[in-house]
Amino acid sequence: MYVSWKYFVLVLVLAVSGHDVCDETDHSYLLQGRTSSIGALKLAPLSNQIPKIFCWVIEGPETGPLVELVTQQMAGCNDHLVFSNYSSRKKMVKLYTDDMILDKVLAPNGHAWLNNTGMVAKAYEFLSNSEIPDNFDWLVKVDSDTFFRPGALPGILADYDPNEALTFTSYVHVEGALEVASRGVFRKYGPGALFKDTLNVNEDSIFDDRWLDYAVKHMGGEVVQLPPTECTSLVLNGYNVRFPAMPNLFKHYNGNDGTWRPEVWKEDFGTSPPCLRRDVVAIHPVKDVDTYREFQRLTR
């Protein structure tokens, strides 16, 4: 039976735009893999087929406006969730009981960074103890200051078995801007394997991405490095890009503000590495709402 693509676009837009107040302790609609209602409209489940990609983000202090834009981008996921210290809508879970103000610690490289591993690990623990990994193939954590475009993810992940314990990187380790974890990370070695002898083990465990990288390997899983012979397809990370190798990128990264400028999208990087795919999944960091909206406008 043919169904117009316009129908699916409408359903995705409605699923993201709902802001109904709900009981912040009732997550049954989500844990059972159902689609939530939007006002009086009841959305049907996504057929009998298991939804493939589940996306999530943490809303911390003063990140609400950016998180709202991130969740708009999550229309390309099969479902999503926001973790925070309050709950005001159906796609939000009150997971934290404090003010979510993080301590700054001195990293091994001598710079001061926020230690967010405990906060991120708590979200991973929630997911591990829920039915979400049973209902989705891939669980994707997005930072609140990441411009997120999930459209290319199904193609990138198509050749990998979600029942294996896998996570991915286009760098030398998992990047916190976009953490893609398979169902197997949560299920293959048991729901607690991610946390068994992995927290506060290494100096760099203050970085949640370094912790996840170590934890997946420690449990017996694999961190898949996407081929360096291809254009960057997963994460364009201002903190990790080797700018001398990509001078056309350097001029579009504002090091003072720590954010990419939307003009980067107008560059032609060619097709030979180092290059950037036009459907790159994540651009990080994008620090302000106006810049994020301009990225949205340019990539419609």
CSV table of C-alpha atoms in Angstrom, one decimal:
chain,number,residue,atom,x,y,z
A,1,MET,CA,0.0,0.0,0.0
A,2,TYR,CA,1.4,3.4,-0.9
A,3,VAL,CA,1.4,6.1,1.8
A,4,SER,CA,2.4,9.6,1.0
A,5,TRP,CA,5.7,10.8,2.5
A,6,LYS,CA,3.9,13.9,3.6
A,7,TYR,CA,1.9,11.8,6.2
A,8,PHE,CA,5.2,10.6,7.8
A,9,VAL,CA,6.5,14.2,7.9
A,10,LEU,CA,3.3,15.3,9.7
A,11,VAL,CA,3.5,12.6,12.2
A,12,LEU,CA,7.1,13.3,13.0
A,13,VAL,CA,6.5,17.0,13.4
A,14,LEU,CA,3.6,16.4,15.8
A,15,ALA,CA,5.6,13.9,17.8
A,16,VAL,CA,8.3,16.5,18.5
A,17,SER,CA,6.1,19.5,19.1
A,18,GLY,CA,4.0,18.2,22.0
A,19,HIS,CA,4.5,19.9,25.4
A,20,ASP,CA,1.7,18.3,27.5
A,21,VAL,CA,2.1,18.4,31.2
A,22,CYS,CA,2.2,14.9,32.7
A,23,ASP,CA,3.0,12.9,35.8
A,24,GLU,CA,6.8,13.1,35.9
A,25,THR,CA,7.0,9.7,37.6
A,26,ASP,CA,4.9,7.9,34.9
A,27,HIS,CA,7.2,6.6,32.2
A,28,SER,CA,5.2,3.6,31.3
A,29,TYR,CA,4.2,4.9,27.8
A,30,LEU,CA,7.9,5.1,27.0
A,31,LEU,CA,9.2,2.0,28.7
A,32,GLN,CA,6.7,-0.1,26.8
A,33,GLY,CA,7.9,1.3,23.5
A,34,ARG,CA,4.6,3.1,22.8
A,35,THR,CA,4.1,6.4,21.0
A,36,SER,CA,2.9,9.2,23.3
A,37,SER,CA,-0.3,11.2,22.7
A,38,ILE,CA,-0.3,14.8,21.6
A,39,GLY,CA,-3.2,16.5,23.2
A,40,ALA,CA,-6.4,14.7,22.1
A,41,LEU,CA,-4.6,13.1,19.2
A,42,LYS,CA,-3.5,9.5,19.8
A,43,LEU,CA,-0.6,8.5,17.6
A,44,ALA,CA,-0.5,4.9,16.5
A,45,PRO,CA,2.6,2.7,17.3
A,46,LEU,CA,5.3,2.6,14.6
A,47,SER,CA,3.8,-0.6,13.2
A,48,ASN,CA,4.9,-4.0,14.5
A,49,GLN,CA,8.4,-3.3,13.5
A,50,ILE,CA,10.8,-2.5,16.3
A,51,PRO,CA,11.8,1.2,16.1
A,52,LYS,CA,15.4,1.4,15.3
A,53,ILE,CA,16.9,4.6,16.7
A,54,PHE,CA,16.2,6.2,20.1
A,55,CYS,CA,17.8,9.6,20.9
A,56,TRP,CA,18.3,11.3,24.2
A,57,VAL,CA,19.8,14.5,25.6
A,58,ILE,CA,20.4,16.0,29.1
A,59,GLU,CA,19.0,19.4,29.9
A,60,GLY,CA,21.2,21.2,32.4
A,61,PRO,CA,21.1,24.7,33.8
A,62,GLU,CA,20.5,27.3,31.1
A,63,THR,CA,20.5,24.8,28.3
A,64,GLY,CA,16.7,24.6,27.9
A,65,PRO,CA,16.5,26.8,24.7
A,66,LEU,CA,19.2,24.8,23.0
A,67,VAL,CA,17.7,21.5,24.1
A,68,GLU,CA,14.3,22.5,22.6
A,69,LEU,CA,16.1,22.9,19.2
A,70,VAL,CA,17.9,19.6,19.6
A,71,THR,CA,14.6,17.8,20.2
A,72,GLN,CA,13.3,19.4,17.0
A,73,GLN,CA,16.1,17.7,15.2
A,74,MET,CA,15.2,14.5,16.9
A,75,ALA,CA,12.2,14.3,14.6
A,76,GLY,CA,14.5,12.0,12.6
A,77,CYS,CA,14.7,9.5,15.4
A,78,ASN,CA,12.0,6.9,16.1
A,79,ASP,CA,11.6,8.3,19.6
A,80,HIS,CA,13.5,10.5,22.1
A,81,LEU,CA,13.8,11.5,25.7
A,82,VAL,CA,15.1,14.5,27.7
A,83,PHE,CA,16.7,13.9,31.1
A,84,SER,CA,16.7,16.8,33.6
A,85,ASN,CA,15.9,17.8,37.2
A,86,TYR,CA,12.3,18.6,36.4
A,87,SER,CA,9.6,17.3,34.1
A,88,SER,CA,7.1,19.4,32.1
A,89,ARG,CA,6.2,17.2,29.1
A,90,LYS,CA,5.8,13.6,28.0
A,91,LYS,CA,9.2,13.3,26.5
A,92,MET,CA,11.0,14.4,29.7
A,93,VAL,CA,12.1,12.5,32.8
A,94,LYS,CA,13.0,14.0,36.1
A,95,LEU,CA,16.1,12.0,36.8
A,96,TYR,CA,18.2,14.4,38.9
A,97,THR,CA,17.4,15.8,42.3
A,98,ASP,CA,20.0,18.5,42.6
A,99,ASP,CA,20.7,21.7,40.8
A,100,MET,CA,22.9,19.9,38.2
A,101,ILE,CA,25.7,22.4,38.8
A,102,LEU,CA,28.9,20.4,38.0
A,103,ASP,CA,32.3,20.7,39.7
A,104,LYS,CA,35.3,21.8,37.6
A,105,VAL,CA,38.3,19.5,37.8
A,106,LEU,CA,41.8,19.7,36.5
A,107,ALA,CA,42.1,17.4,33.5
A,108,PRO,CA,45.3,15.5,32.7
A,109,ASN,CA,46.1,18.0,30.0
A,110,GLY,CA,46.1,20.8,32.6
A,111,HIS,CA,42.8,22.4,31.5
A,112,ALA,CA,39.8,22.7,33.8
A,113,TRP,CA,36.8,20.8,32.7
A,114,LEU,CA,33.3,20.0,34.1
A,115,ASN,CA,33.2,16.5,35.5
A,116,ASN,CA,29.9,15.3,34.0
A,117,THR,CA,30.5,11.5,33.9
A,118,GLY,CA,28.4,10.8,37.0
A,119,MET,CA,25.5,12.7,35.5
A,120,VAL,CA,25.7,11.0,32.1
A,121,ALA,CA,26.3,7.6,33.7
A,122,LYS,CA,23.1,8.0,35.7
A,123,ALA,CA,21.2,8.4,32.4
A,124,TYR,CA,22.8,5.3,31.0
A,125,GLU,CA,21.8,3.5,34.2
A,126,PHE,CA,18.2,4.6,33.7
A,127,LEU,CA,18.3,3.3,30.1
A,128,SER,CA,19.9,0.0,31.2
A,129,ASN,CA,17.2,-0.7,33.7
A,130,SER,CA,14.4,0.3,31.3
A,131,GLU,CA,12.9,-1.6,28.4
A,132,ILE,CA,14.1,0.9,25.9
A,133,PRO,CA,17.1,-1.2,24.7
A,134,ASP,CA,14.7,-4.0,24.1
A,135,ASN,CA,12.6,-1.9,21.8
A,136,PHE,CA,15.3,0.0,19.9
A,137,ASP,CA,18.4,-1.1,18.0
A,138,TRP,CA,20.5,2.0,18.7
A,139,LEU,CA,20.5,4.5,21.6
A,140,VAL,CA,22.1,7.9,20.7
A,141,LYS,CA,23.1,10.5,23.2
A,142,VAL,CA,23.4,14.0,21.9
A,143,ASP,CA,25.0,16.9,23.7
A,144,SER,CA,22.8,20.0,24.2
A,145,ASP,CA,25.3,22.1,22.1
A,146,THR,CA,25.5,19.7,19.2
A,147,PHE,CA,23.8,20.5,15.9
A,148,PHE,CA,22.2,17.1,15.2
A,149,ARG,CA,21.1,15.6,11.9
A,150,PRO,CA,20.1,11.9,12.3
A,151,GLY,CA,19.2,11.3,8.7
A,152,ALA,CA,22.5,9.6,7.8
A,153,LEU,CA,22.6,7.4,10.9
A,154,PRO,CA,20.6,4.4,9.5
A,155,GLY,CA,23.0,4.2,6.5
A,156,ILE,CA,26.1,4.4,8.7
A,157,LEU,CA,24.8,1.7,11.1
A,158,ALA,CA,23.2,-0.6,8.5
A,159,ASP,CA,26.2,-3.0,8.3
A,160,TYR,CA,26.5,-3.5,12.1
A,161,ASP,CA,24.7,-5.9,14.4
A,162,PRO,CA,22.9,-4.0,17.2
A,163,ASN,CA,23.0,-7.1,19.4
A,164,GLU,CA,26.7,-6.8,19.6
A,165,ALA,CA,28.2,-4.4,22.2
A,166,LEU,CA,29.2,-1.5,19.9
A,167,THR,CA,29.8,2.2,20.0
A,168,PHE,CA,31.3,4.4,17.3
A,169,THR,CA,33.8,7.1,16.6
A,170,SER,CA,35.2,9.1,13.6
A,171,TYR,CA,38.0,10.2,15.9
A,172,VAL,CA,40.4,8.2,18.1
A,173,HIS,CA,37.8,7.6,20.9
A,174,VAL,CA,34.1,8.0,21.4
A,175,GLU,CA,33.1,11.7,21.3
A,176,GLY,CA,30.6,13.0,23.9
A,177,ALA,CA,29.0,15.2,21.3
A,178,LEU,CA,27.3,12.1,19.8
A,179,GLU,CA,27.5,8.8,21.6
A,180,VAL,CA,26.0,5.9,19.6
A,181,ALA,CA,25.5,2.8,21.6
A,182,SER,CA,24.0,-0.5,20.4
A,183,ARG,CA,21.3,-2.5,22.2
A,184,GLY,CA,24.1,-5.0,23.0
A,185,VAL,CA,25.9,-2.4,25.1
A,186,PHE,CA,23.0,-2.6,27.5
A,187,ARG,CA,22.1,-6.3,27.1
A,188,LYS,CA,24.8,-8.6,25.8
A,189,TYR,CA,26.8,-8.8,29.0
A,190,GLY,CA,23.9,-7.9,31.4
A,191,PRO,CA,22.3,-4.6,32.3
A,192,GLY,CA,25.1,-3.7,34.9
A,193,ALA,CA,28.1,-4.5,32.7
A,194,LEU,CA,28.5,-0.9,31.6
A,195,PHE,CA,29.2,0.1,35.2
A,196,LYS,CA,31.2,-2.9,36.6
A,197,ASP,CA,34.7,-1.6,37.6
A,198,THR,CA,34.6,1.2,35.1
A,199,LEU,CA,33.7,4.4,37.0
A,200,ASN,CA,36.6,6.5,38.4
A,201,VAL,CA,39.2,4.0,37.1
A,202,ASN,CA,41.2,6.2,34.9
A,203,GLU,CA,42.4,9.8,35.1
A,204,ASP,CA,40.4,10.8,32.1
A,205,SER,CA,37.1,9.2,33.4
A,206,ILE,CA,36.0,12.8,34.2
A,207,PHE,CA,35.1,12.9,30.5
A,208,ASP,CA,31.9,10.9,29.9
A,209,ASP,CA,33.0,9.9,26.4
A,210,ARG,CA,36.3,8.5,27.7
A,211,TRP,CA,34.4,6.6,30.3
A,212,LEU,CA,32.0,5.1,27.8
A,213,ASP,CA,34.9,4.2,25.4
A,214,TYR,CA,36.7,2.4,28.3
A,215,ALA,CA,33.5,0.8,29.7
A,216,VAL,CA,32.5,-0.7,26.3
A,217,LYS,CA,35.9,-2.2,25.7
A,218,HIS,CA,36.1,-3.4,29.4
A,219,MET,CA,32.9,-5.4,29.1
A,220,GLY,CA,34.2,-7.1,25.9
A,221,GLY,CA,32.6,-4.8,23.4
A,222,GLU,CA,34.1,-2.8,20.5
A,223,VAL,CA,34.5,0.8,19.7
A,224,VAL,CA,34.2,0.9,15.9
A,225,GLN,CA,36.4,3.5,14.2
A,226,LEU,CA,34.7,4.6,11.0
A,227,PRO,CA,37.1,4.5,8.0
A,228,PRO,CA,39.6,7.5,7.9
A,229,THR,CA,39.8,7.0,4.2
A,230,GLU,CA,36.3,8.5,3.8
A,231,CYS,CA,34.9,12.0,4.5
A,232,THR,CA,33.9,12.7,8.1
A,233,SER,CA,30.4,11.4,8.4
A,234,LEU,CA,29.7,11.2,12.2
A,235,VAL,CA,31.0,14.1,14.2
A,236,LEU,CA,32.6,17.4,13.1
A,237,ASN,CA,34.1,18.3,16.5
A,238,GLY,CA,35.8,21.7,17.0
A,239,TYR,CA,37.7,20.4,19.9
A,240,ASN,CA,39.2,17.5,18.0
A,241,VAL,CA,39.5,18.6,14.3
A,242,ARG,CA,43.1,18.9,13.2
A,243,PHE,CA,42.7,22.4,11.7
A,244,PRO,CA,46.1,22.5,9.8
A,245,ALA,CA,44.8,19.7,7.7
A,246,MET,CA,41.5,21.4,6.9
A,247,PRO,CA,42.2,25.1,6.6
A,248,ASN,CA,38.8,25.7,5.1
A,249,LEU,CA,37.3,24.5,8.4
A,250,PHE,CA,39.5,26.6,10.6
A,251,LYS,CA,38.1,30.0,9.4
A,252,HIS,CA,34.6,28.9,10.4
A,253,TYR,CA,35.4,27.9,14.0
A,254,ASN,CA,35.2,30.7,16.5
A,255,GLY,CA,37.8,29.6,19.1
A,256,ASN,CA,37.0,32.5,21.5
A,257,ASP,CA,33.3,31.6,21.7
A,258,GLY,CA,33.9,27.9,21.1
A,259,THR,CA,31.3,27.5,18.4
A,260,TRP,CA,31.0,26.8,14.7
A,261,ARG,CA,29.7,29.5,12.3
A,262,PRO,CA,26.9,28.4,9.9
A,263,GLU,CA,29.1,29.6,7.0
A,264,VAL,CA,31.0,26.3,7.2
A,265,TRP,CA,28.0,24.8,5.4
A,266,LYS,CA,28.7,26.8,2.3
A,267,GLU,CA,32.2,25.4,1.9
A,268,ASP,CA,33.0,22.8,-0.7
A,269,PHE,CA,35.4,20.3,0.9
A,270,GLY,CA,35.5,18.0,-2.1
A,271,THR,CA,35.4,14.2,-1.8
A,272,SER,CA,39.0,13.3,-0.8
A,273,PRO,CA,40.0,13.2,2.9
A,274,PRO,CA,40.2,15.3,4.8
A,275,CYS,CA,36.7,16.3,3.8
A,276,LEU,CA,33.3,16.7,5.3
A,277,ARG,CA,30.1,14.8,4.2
A,278,ARG,CA,27.1,17.1,3.5
A,279,ASP,CA,25.0,14.8,5.6
A,280,VAL,CA,27.4,14.7,8.6
A,281,VAL,CA,25.4,13.7,11.6
A,282,ALA,CA,26.7,16.1,14.3
A,283,ILE,CA,28.4,19.5,14.3
A,284,HIS,CA,29.8,20.4,17.7
A,285,PRO,CA,29.9,22.8,19.5
A,286,VAL,CA,27.1,25.2,18.5
A,287,LYS,CA,26.7,27.3,21.6
A,288,ASP,CA,23.9,29.8,20.9
A,289,VAL,CA,20.3,29.6,19.8
A,290,ASP,CA,20.6,32.0,16.9
A,291,THR,CA,23.5,30.1,15.4
A,292,TYR,CA,21.7,26.8,15.9
A,293,ARG,CA,18.6,28.1,14.1
A,294,GLU,CA,20.7,29.4,11.2
A,295,PHE,CA,22.2,25.8,10.9
A,296,GLN,CA,18.6,24.5,10.8
A,297,ARG,CA,17.7,27.0,8.1
A,298,LEU,CA,20.7,26.2,5.9
A,299,THR,CA,20.1,22.4,6.1
A,300,ARG,CA,16.4,22.3,5.5
